[in-house]
GROMACS .gro file of N, CA and C in nm:
model
  462
    1VAL      N    1   0.085  -0.117   0.000
    1VAL     CA    2   0.000   0.000   0.000
    1VAL      C    3   0.090   0.123   0.000
    2GLU      N    4   0.082   0.202  -0.105
    2GLU     CA    5   0.166   0.321  -0.113
    2GLU      C    6   0.097   0.443  -0.055
    3THR      N    7  -0.032   0.450  -0.066
    3THR     CA    8  -0.107   0.561  -0.007
    3THR      C    9  -0.230   0.506   0.062
    4GLY      N   10  -0.279   0.578   0.160
    4GLY     CA   11  -0.400   0.535   0.231
    4GLY      C   12  -0.370   0.431   0.336
    5ASN      N   13  -0.475   0.363   0.383
    5ASN     CA   14  -0.465   0.263   0.488
    5ASN      C   15  -0.529   0.133   0.443
    6VAL      N   16  -0.484   0.023   0.501
    6VAL     CA   17  -0.552  -0.104   0.483
    6VAL      C   18  -0.667  -0.105   0.583
    7VAL      N   19  -0.788  -0.126   0.538
    7VAL     CA   20  -0.905  -0.125   0.624
    7VAL      C   21  -0.965  -0.265   0.626
    8ILE      N   22  -0.978  -0.320   0.747
    8ILE     CA   23  -1.044  -0.449   0.765
    8ILE      C   24  -1.192  -0.418   0.785
    9GLY      N   25  -1.276  -0.457   0.689
    9GLY     CA   26  -1.416  -0.416   0.689
    9GLY      C   27  -1.511  -0.506   0.764
   10THR      N   28  -1.464  -0.619   0.818
   10THR     CA   29  -1.553  -0.711   0.886
   10THR      C   30  -1.497  -0.743   1.024
   11ALA      N   31  -1.582  -0.739   1.126
   11ALA     CA   32  -1.539  -0.770   1.262
   11ALA      C   33  -1.486  -0.913   1.269
   12GLY      N   34  -1.381  -0.933   1.348
   12GLY     CA   35  -1.324  -1.066   1.365
   12GLY      C   36  -1.224  -1.104   1.256
   13LYS      N   37  -1.204  -1.020   1.159
   13LYS     CA   38  -1.105  -1.044   1.054
   13LYS      C   39  -0.979  -0.966   1.087
   14GLY      N   40  -0.868  -0.999   1.022
   14GLY     CA   41  -0.744  -0.929   1.051
   14GLY      C   42  -0.634  -0.975   0.958
   15ILE      N   43  -0.511  -0.968   1.005
   15ILE     CA   44  -0.395  -1.011   0.927
   15ILE      C   45  -0.364  -1.154   0.967
   16ASP      N   46  -0.362  -1.244   0.870
   16ASP     CA   47  -0.345  -1.386   0.893
   16ASP      C   48  -0.198  -1.423   0.877
   17PHE      N   49  -0.139  -1.479   0.985
   17PHE     CA   50   0.001  -1.520   0.984
   17PHE      C   51   0.016  -1.672   0.976
   18SER      N   52  -0.087  -1.745   0.932
   18SER     CA   53  -0.082  -1.891   0.934
   18SER      C   54   0.020  -1.951   0.837
   19ALA      N   55   0.068  -1.875   0.740
   19ALA     CA   56   0.168  -1.928   0.647
   19ALA      C   57   0.309  -1.929   0.707
   20GLN      N   58   0.326  -1.872   0.825
   20GLN     CA   59   0.458  -1.871   0.889
   20GLN      C   60   0.489  -2.005   0.953
   21THR      N   61   0.613  -2.026   0.994
   21THR     CA   62   0.651  -2.145   1.068
   21THR      C   63   0.618  -2.124   1.214
   22ALA      N   64   0.535  -2.209   1.269
   22ALA     CA   65   0.491  -2.195   1.408
   22ALA      C   66   0.600  -2.241   1.504
   23SER      N   67   0.582  -2.212   1.631
   23SER     CA   68   0.674  -2.252   1.736
   23SER      C   69   0.691  -2.403   1.735
   24THR      N   70   0.813  -2.449   1.758
   24THR     CA   71   0.837  -2.593   1.764
   24THR      C   72   0.823  -2.646   1.906
   25THR      N   73   0.818  -2.558   2.006
   25THR     CA   74   0.809  -2.603   2.145
   25THR      C   75   0.674  -2.572   2.209
   26GLY      N   76   0.594  -2.490   2.147
   26GLY     CA   77   0.465  -2.453   2.204
   26GLY      C   78   0.350  -2.501   2.117
   27THR      N   79   0.230  -2.469   2.159
   27THR     CA   80   0.111  -2.502   2.083
   27THR      C   81   0.050  -2.372   2.032
   28THR      N   82   0.037  -2.358   1.902
   28THR     CA   83  -0.020  -2.238   1.843
   28THR      C   84  -0.170  -2.237   1.864
   29THR      N   85  -0.221  -2.126   1.920
   29THR     CA   86  -0.366  -2.114   1.943
   29THR      C   87  -0.429  -2.008   1.854
   30ALA      N   88  -0.350  -1.920   1.797
   30ALA     CA   89  -0.404  -1.817   1.708
   30ALA      C   90  -0.292  -1.761   1.622
   31GLU      N   91  -0.325  -1.728   1.498
   31GLU     CA   92  -0.230  -1.664   1.408
   31GLU      C   93  -0.296  -1.550   1.333
   32LEU      N   94  -0.399  -1.492   1.393
   32LEU     CA   95  -0.473  -1.382   1.333
   32LEU      C   96  -0.460  -1.259   1.421
   33LEU      N   97  -0.400  -1.153   1.368
   33LEU     CA   98  -0.391  -1.026   1.438
   33LEU      C   99  -0.519  -0.949   1.405
   34ASP      N  100  -0.609  -0.940   1.504
   34ASP     CA  101  -0.742  -0.889   1.475
   34ASP      C  102  -0.782  -0.766   1.555
   35HIS      N  103  -0.687  -0.703   1.625
   35HIS     CA  104  -0.725  -0.583   1.701
   35HIS      C  105  -0.604  -0.493   1.724
   36TYR      N  106  -0.623  -0.365   1.701
   36TYR     CA  107  -0.525  -0.263   1.740
   36TYR      C  108  -0.605  -0.141   1.783
   37GLU      N  109  -0.568  -0.086   1.898
   37GLU     CA  110  -0.636   0.033   1.949
   37GLU      C  111  -0.544   0.104   2.047
   38GLU      N  112  -0.550   0.234   2.048
   38GLU     CA  113  -0.482   0.309   2.153
   38GLU      C  114  -0.569   0.426   2.194
   39GLY      N  115  -0.554   0.466   2.321
   39GLY     CA  116  -0.638   0.575   2.371
   39GLY      C  117  -0.603   0.610   2.513
   40THR      N  118  -0.692   0.683   2.576
   40THR     CA  119  -0.671   0.728   2.714
   40THR      C  120  -0.786   0.678   2.801
   41PHE      N  121  -0.762   0.673   2.931
   41PHE     CA  122  -0.864   0.639   3.029
   41PHE      C  123  -0.832   0.713   3.158
   42VAL      N  124  -0.927   0.718   3.249
   42VAL     CA  125  -0.906   0.787   3.377
   42VAL      C  126  -0.901   0.681   3.487
   43PRO      N  127  -0.782   0.652   3.542
   43PRO     CA  128  -0.771   0.555   3.651
   43PRO      C  129  -0.837   0.612   3.777
   44VAL      N  130  -0.907   0.526   3.851
   44VAL     CA  131  -0.971   0.563   3.976
   44VAL      C  132  -0.894   0.495   4.088
   45TRP      N  133  -0.840   0.572   4.182
   45TRP     CA  134  -0.748   0.523   4.285
   45TRP      C  135  -0.821   0.506   4.419
   46THR      N  136  -0.809   0.386   4.479
   46THR     CA  137  -0.856   0.362   4.615
   46THR      C  138  -0.744   0.288   4.688
   47GLY      N  139  -0.755   0.280   4.819
   47GLY     CA  140  -0.647   0.217   4.895
   47GLY      C  141  -0.695   0.101   4.979
   48THR      N  142  -0.597   0.017   5.021
   48THR     CA  143  -0.624  -0.090   5.117
   48THR      C  144  -0.525  -0.075   5.231
   49GLY      N  145  -0.564  -0.119   5.347
   49GLY     CA  146  -0.480  -0.106   5.466
   49GLY      C  147  -0.557  -0.031   5.573
   50THR      N  148  -0.485   0.037   5.662
   50THR     CA  149  -0.550   0.110   5.771
   50THR      C  150  -0.581   0.253   5.732
   51GLY      N  151  -0.559   0.289   5.608
   51GLY     CA  152  -0.586   0.424   5.561
   51GLY      C  153  -0.680   0.424   5.442
   52SER      N  154  -0.692   0.540   5.380
   52SER     CA  155  -0.776   0.552   5.261
   52SER      C  156  -0.723   0.663   5.172
   53VAL      N  157  -0.764   0.662   5.047
   53VAL     CA  158  -0.731   0.770   4.954
   53VAL      C  159  -0.841   0.874   4.969
   54THR      N  160  -0.803   0.993   5.014
   54THR     CA  161  -0.903   1.098   5.035
   54THR      C  162  -0.927   1.178   4.908
   55SER      N  163  -0.827   1.191   4.824
   55SER     CA  164  -0.843   1.255   4.693
   55SER      C  165  -0.714   1.234   4.614
   56TYR      N  166  -0.719   1.266   4.485
   56TYR     CA  167  -0.599   1.258   4.402
   56TYR      C  168  -0.611   1.362   4.292
   57ASP      N  169  -0.496   1.407   4.243
   57ASP     CA  170  -0.491   1.512   4.142
   57ASP      C  171  -0.430   1.458   4.013
   58ASN      N  172  -0.477   1.509   3.901
   58ASN     CA  173  -0.415   1.483   3.770
   58ASN      C  174  -0.397   1.336   3.739
   59SER      N  175  -0.498   1.257   3.765
   59SER     CA  176  -0.492   1.115   3.732
   59SER      C  177  -0.512   1.098   3.583
   60ALA      N  178  -0.425   1.020   3.520
   60ALA     CA  179  -0.434   1.000   3.376
   60ALA      C  180  -0.386   0.860   3.341
   61GLY      N  181  -0.437   0.807   3.232
   61GLY     CA  182  -0.394   0.677   3.184
   61GLY      C  183  -0.391   0.674   3.033
   62HIS      N  184  -0.303   0.593   2.978
   62HIS     CA  185  -0.291   0.572   2.834
   62HIS      C  186  -0.284   0.422   2.811
   63TYR      N  187  -0.341   0.374   2.701
   63TYR     CA  188  -0.333   0.232   2.672
   63TYR      C  189  -0.306   0.207   2.524
   64ILE      N  190  -0.246   0.090   2.498
   64ILE     CA  191  -0.230   0.038   2.363
   64ILE      C  192  -0.270  -0.109   2.369
   65LYS      N  193  -0.365  -0.149   2.286
   65LYS     CA  194  -0.408  -0.289   2.280
   65LYS      C  195  -0.373  -0.343   2.143
   66ILE      N  196  -0.297  -0.453   2.143
   66ILE     CA  197  -0.260  -0.522   2.020
   66ILE      C  198  -0.300  -0.668   2.038
   67GLY      N  199  -0.394  -0.713   1.956
   67GLY     CA  200  -0.443  -0.849   1.971
   67GLY      C  201  -0.501  -0.868   2.109
   68GLY      N  202  -0.455  -0.970   2.181
   68GLY     CA  203  -0.508  -1.001   2.314
   68GLY      C  204  -0.428  -0.944   2.429
   69LEU      N  205  -0.334  -0.850   2.403
   69LEU     CA  206  -0.256  -0.789   2.509
   69LEU      C  207  -0.286  -0.640   2.518
   70CYS      N  208  -0.291  -0.589   2.640
   70CYS     CA  209  -0.311  -0.446   2.662
   70CYS      C  210  -0.199  -0.394   2.752
   71TRP      N  211  -0.134  -0.288   2.709
   71TRP     CA  212  -0.033  -0.218   2.789
   71TRP      C  213  -0.096  -0.090   2.839
   72VAL      N  214  -0.088  -0.068   2.971
   72VAL     CA  215  -0.141   0.055   3.029
   72VAL      C  216  -0.030   0.129   3.102
   73SER      N  217  -0.037   0.260   3.096
   73SER     CA  218   0.051   0.349   3.170
   73SER      C  219  -0.039   0.441   3.252
   74MET      N  220  -0.015   0.449   3.383
   74MET     CA  221  -0.101   0.528   3.472
   74MET      C  222  -0.018   0.624   3.554
   75TYR      N  223  -0.080   0.735   3.592
   75TYR     CA  224  -0.010   0.839   3.666
   75TYR      C  225  -0.108   0.912   3.757
   76THR      N  226  -0.065   0.945   3.874
   76THR     CA  227  -0.136   1.042   3.956
   76THR      C  228  -0.032   1.135   4.017
   77ALA      N  229  -0.060   1.263   4.011
   77ALA     CA  230   0.037   1.362   4.055
   77ALA      C  231   0.045   1.371   4.206
   78TYR      N  232  -0.065   1.345   4.275
   78TYR     CA  233  -0.064   1.371   4.418
   78TYR      C  234  -0.174   1.289   4.482
   79ALA      N  235  -0.142   1.173   4.535
   79ALA     CA  236  -0.242   1.090   4.601
   79ALA      C  237  -0.248   1.129   4.748
   80HIS      N  238  -0.353   1.200   4.785
   80HIS     CA  239  -0.371   1.242   4.924
   80HIS      C  240  -0.429   1.124   5.002
   81THR      N  241  -0.362   1.083   5.107
   81THR     CA  242  -0.407   0.968   5.183
   81THR      C  243  -0.413   0.998   5.331
   82SER      N  244  -0.488   0.916   5.403
   82SER     CA  245  -0.486   0.919   5.548
   82SER      C  246  -0.447   0.780   5.595
   83GLY      N  247  -0.374   0.770   5.705
   83GLY     CA  248  -0.332   0.640   5.756
   83GLY      C  249  -0.224   0.577   5.669
   84THR      N  250  -0.210   0.446   5.682
   84THR     CA  251  -0.109   0.372   5.609
   84THR      C  252  -0.176   0.283   5.505
   85LEU      N  253  -0.133   0.295   5.381
   85LEU     CA  254  -0.187   0.212   5.274
   85LEU      C  255  -0.088   0.102   5.240
   86THR      N  256  -0.137  -0.021   5.236
   86THR     CA  257  -0.051  -0.133   5.197
   86THR      C  258  -0.056  -0.155   5.046
   87ALA      N  259  -0.160  -0.103   4.980
   87ALA     CA  260  -0.172  -0.118   4.835
   87ALA      C  261  -0.268  -0.013   4.781
   88TYR      N  262  -0.253   0.017   4.653
   88TYR     CA  263  -0.352   0.096   4.579
   88TYR      C  264  -0.428   0.002   4.488
   89ASN      N  265  -0.559   0.019   4.483
   89ASN     CA  266  -0.641  -0.047   4.382
   89ASN      C  267  -0.673   0.058   4.278
   90VAL      N  268  -0.645   0.027   4.153
   90VAL     CA  269  -0.673   0.120   4.045
   90VAL      C  270  -0.780   0.056   3.957
   91THR      N  271  -0.899   0.115   3.958
   91THR     CA  272  -1.009   0.061   3.879
   91THR      C  273  -1.025   0.142   3.751
   92ASN      N  274  -1.113   0.093   3.665
   92ASN     CA  275  -1.147   0.159   3.539
   92ASN      C  276  -1.042   0.135   3.431
   93LEU      N  277  -0.972   0.019   3.438
   93LEU     CA  278  -0.882  -0.016   3.329
   93LEU      C  279  -0.963  -0.029   3.200
   94PRO      N  280  -0.902  -0.005   3.084
   94PRO     CA  281  -0.980   0.004   2.961
   94PRO      C  282  -1.040  -0.128   2.912
   95PHE      N  283  -0.984  -0.244   2.950
   95PHE     CA  284  -1.035  -0.373   2.906
   95PHE      C  285  -1.037  -0.470   3.023
   96THR      N  286  -1.130  -0.562   3.023
   96THR     CA  287  -1.137  -0.668   3.123
   96THR      C  288  -1.025  -0.767   3.095
   97SER      N  289  -0.959  -0.813   3.202
   97SER     CA  290  -0.851  -0.910   3.185
   97SER      C  291  -0.908  -1.048   3.155
   98SER      N  292  -0.825  -1.131   3.095
   98SER     CA  293  -0.863  -1.267   3.059
   98SER      C  294  -0.888  -1.350   3.185
   99SER      N  295  -0.987  -1.437   3.180
   99SER     CA  296  -1.014  -1.524   3.295
   99SER      C  297  -0.915  -1.640   3.300
  100THR      N  298  -0.854  -1.674   3.188
  100THR     CA  299  -0.763  -1.788   3.185
  100THR      C  300  -0.617  -1.747   3.184
  101ASN      N  301  -0.587  -1.626   3.144
  101ASN     CA  302  -0.449  -1.578   3.140
  101ASN      C  303  -0.438  -1.455   3.229
  102ALA      N  304  -0.454  -1.473   3.360
  102ALA     CA  305  -0.456  -1.360   3.452
  102ALA      C  306  -0.332  -1.275   3.430
  103ALA      N  307  -0.350  -1.148   3.443
  103ALA     CA  308  -0.247  -1.053   3.410
  103ALA      C  309  -0.134  -1.057   3.507
  104VAL      N  310  -0.038  -0.978   3.477
  104VAL     CA  311   0.091  -1.009   3.527
  104VAL      C  312   0.178  -0.888   3.542
  105GLY      N  313   0.256  -0.882   3.638
  105GLY     CA  314   0.379  -0.812   3.649
  105GLY      C  315   0.383  -0.662   3.653
  106THR      N  316   0.497  -0.613   3.630
  106THR     CA  317   0.523  -0.471   3.635
  106THR      C  318   0.618  -0.432   3.525
  107SER      N  319   0.610  -0.309   3.484
  107SER     CA  320   0.708  -0.260   3.387
  107SER      C  321   0.753  -0.121   3.427
  108GLY      N  322   0.796  -0.108   3.548
  108GLY     CA  323   0.855   0.018   3.589
  108GLY      C  324   0.773   0.104   3.682
  109GLY      N  325   0.695   0.045   3.770
  109GLY     CA  326   0.618   0.125   3.865
  109GLY      C  327   0.707   0.186   3.972
  110ARG      N  328   0.675   0.309   4.012
  110ARG     CA  329   0.756   0.376   4.113
  110ARG      C  330   0.674   0.483   4.183
  111GLU      N  331   0.699   0.496   4.314
  111GLU     CA  332   0.645   0.605   4.393
  111GLU      C  333   0.754   0.710   4.402
  112PHE      N  334   0.720   0.832   4.369
  112PHE     CA  335   0.819   0.941   4.370
  112PHE      C  336   0.791   1.036   4.485
  113GLY      N  337   0.891   1.100   4.535
  113GLY     CA  338   0.871   1.207   4.632
  113GLY      C  339   0.901   1.170   4.775
  114HIS      N  340   0.888   1.042   4.812
  114HIS     CA  341   0.913   1.003   4.951
  114HIS      C  342   1.012   0.888   4.956
  115THR      N  343   0.965   0.769   4.922
  115THR     CA  344   1.052   0.652   4.934
  115THR      C  345   1.128   0.621   4.806
  116GLY      N  346   1.071   0.655   4.692
  116GLY     CA  347   1.132   0.622   4.564
  116GLY      C  348   1.133   0.474   4.535
  117LYS      N  349   1.055   0.397   4.609
  117LYS     CA  350   1.053   0.252   4.595
  117LYS      C  351   0.980   0.209   4.468
  118GLY      N  352   1.018   0.094   4.419
  118GLY     CA  353   0.948   0.033   4.307
  118GLY      C  354   0.818  -0.029   4.351
  119MET      N  355   0.731  -0.061   4.255
  119MET     CA  356   0.603  -0.121   4.285
  119MET      C  357   0.579  -0.240   4.195
  120ASN      N  358   0.496  -0.331   4.241
  120ASN     CA  359   0.451  -0.444   4.161
  120ASN      C  360   0.304  -0.425   4.128
  121CYS      N  361   0.263  -0.475   4.014
  121CYS     CA  362   0.125  -0.461   3.969
  121CYS      C  363   0.069  -0.600   3.939
  122VAL      N  364  -0.050  -0.630   3.990
  122VAL     CA  365  -0.116  -0.758   3.962
  122VAL      C  366  -0.258  -0.729   3.919
  123ILE      N  367  -0.300  -0.793   3.812
  123ILE     CA  368  -0.439  -0.784   3.767
  123ILE      C  369  -0.489  -0.928   3.760
  124THR      N  370  -0.587  -0.962   3.842
  124THR     CA  371  -0.638  -1.099   3.843
  124THR      C  372  -0.733  -1.121   3.726
  125GLY      N  373  -0.773  -1.245   3.705
  125GLY     CA  374  -0.860  -1.279   3.593
  125GLY      C  375  -0.997  -1.214   3.599
  126SER      N  376  -1.050  -1.181   3.482
  126SER     CA  377  -1.185  -1.122   3.466
  126SER      C  378  -1.202  -0.994   3.547
  127SER      N  379  -1.107  -0.903   3.538
  127SER     CA  380  -1.109  -0.783   3.620
  127SER      C  381  -1.071  -0.659   3.540
  128THR      N  382  -1.112  -0.543   3.589
  128THR     CA  383  -1.065  -0.416   3.535
  128THR      C  384  -0.997  -0.336   3.646
  129THR      N  385  -0.940  -0.408   3.745
  129THR     CA  386  -0.872  -0.346   3.858
  129THR      C  387  -0.729  -0.395   3.867
  130ALA      N  388  -0.636  -0.301   3.882
  130ALA     CA  389  -0.495  -0.334   3.906
  130ALA      C  390  -0.467  -0.312   4.054
  131VAL      N  391  -0.396  -0.403   4.118
  131VAL     CA  392  -0.355  -0.388   4.257
  131VAL      C  393  -0.205  -0.360   4.256
  132MET      N  394  -0.167  -0.245   4.312
  132MET     CA  395  -0.026  -0.204   4.312
  132MET      C  396   0.026  -0.206   4.454
  133LYS      N  397   0.138  -0.274   4.474
  133LYS     CA  398   0.200  -0.281   4.606
  133LYS      C  399   0.343  -0.230   4.597
  134MET      N  400   0.383  -0.156   4.699
  134MET     CA  401   0.519  -0.104   4.709
  134MET      C  402   0.613  -0.216   4.753
  135VAL      N  403   0.734  -0.215   4.704
  135VAL     CA  404   0.834  -0.314   4.743
  135VAL      C  405   0.890  -0.275   4.880
  136ASP      N  406   0.880  -0.365   4.976
  136ASP     CA  407   0.941  -0.354   5.109
  136ASP      C  408   0.885  -0.244   5.199
  137THR      N  409   0.776  -0.180   5.168
  137THR     CA  410   0.726  -0.074   5.255
  137THR      C  411   0.581  -0.043   5.219
  138ALA      N  412   0.518   0.042   5.298
  138ALA     CA  413   0.381   0.086   5.269
  138ALA      C  414   0.387   0.224   5.203
  139PHE      N  415   0.277   0.265   5.141
  139PHE     CA  416   0.268   0.397   5.080
  139PHE      C  417   0.255   0.503   5.189
  140VAL      N  418   0.310   0.619   5.163
  140VAL     CA  419   0.296   0.731   5.256
  140VAL      C  420   0.206   0.836   5.193
  141ALA      N  421   0.163   0.930   5.273
  141ALA     CA  422   0.072   1.034   5.225
  141ALA      C  423   0.137   1.118   5.116
  142ASN      N  424   0.055   1.165   5.026
  142ASN     CA  425   0.095   1.260   4.922
  142ASN      C  426   0.203   1.203   4.829
  143SER      N  427   0.175   1.088   4.772
  143SER     CA  428   0.269   1.020   4.683
  143SER      C  429   0.244   1.059   4.538
  144TYR      N  430   0.350   1.066   4.461
  144TYR     CA  431   0.344   1.077   4.315
  144TYR      C  432   0.367   0.936   4.262
  145ILE      N  433   0.280   0.889   4.176
  145ILE     CA  434   0.290   0.749   4.135
  145ILE      C  435   0.283   0.738   3.983
  146ARG      N  436   0.373   0.656   3.926
  146ARG     CA  437   0.369   0.617   3.785
  146ARG      C  438   0.375   0.465   3.780
  147MET      N  439   0.293   0.405   3.694
  147MET     CA  440   0.290   0.260   3.685
  147MET      C  441   0.258   0.218   3.543
  148GLY      N  442   0.325   0.115   3.497
  148GLY     CA  443   0.292   0.052   3.369
  148GLY      C  444   0.268  -0.095   3.392
  149CYS      N  445   0.177  -0.153   3.317
  149CYS     CA  446   0.144  -0.294   3.334
  149CYS      C  447   0.095  -0.350   3.202
  150VAL      N  448   0.128  -0.474   3.173
  150VAL     CA  449   0.079  -0.543   3.054
  150VAL      C  450  -0.009  -0.658   3.101
  151TYR      N  451  -0.125  -0.675   3.037
  151TYR     CA  452  -0.211  -0.785   3.076
  151TYR      C  453  -0.283  -0.845   2.957
  152ALA      N  454  -0.319  -0.975   2.971
  152ALA     CA  455  -0.397  -1.045   2.870
  152ALA      C  456  -0.543  -1.004   2.885
  153THR      N  457  -0.609  -0.978   2.773
  153THR     CA  458  -0.748  -0.930   2.777
  153THR      C  459  -0.846  -1.044   2.746
  154ALA      N  460  -0.970  -1.022   2.786
  154ALA     CA  461  -1.075  -1.122   2.763
  154ALA      C  462  -1.111  -1.129   2.616
   0.00000   0.00000   0.00000
């Protein structure tokens, strides 16, 4: 295509990679790239532990979904809290996670301004909530937080 875009006109159709050589050690379950999307969302922050999130400023999120994976990047400029939080729950993720391939891991989460500690992110199956925990400590009041996470979608 020299000009314009390739448009897939029917839902469930996409780019078929079945002519390629499949993995020799795994089992191929799909070879059709059938979704690409990027956009923004507004993460909603709540806390767990002996405290609570009283308010937050400048919460923003960005996502890119390719096939069955979604990468999200989230930020809040100032999480006002009371008490001690052992974790943040971030709801309103753009896609529900897969029930069979529960989401996973972290890609650079960090609390800025106080401890500078890294964070882990877990998204369980069939959910639109990420649970973020600080490494080796609890969250303190008025944290700046950035988090990225990749998860399998439903």
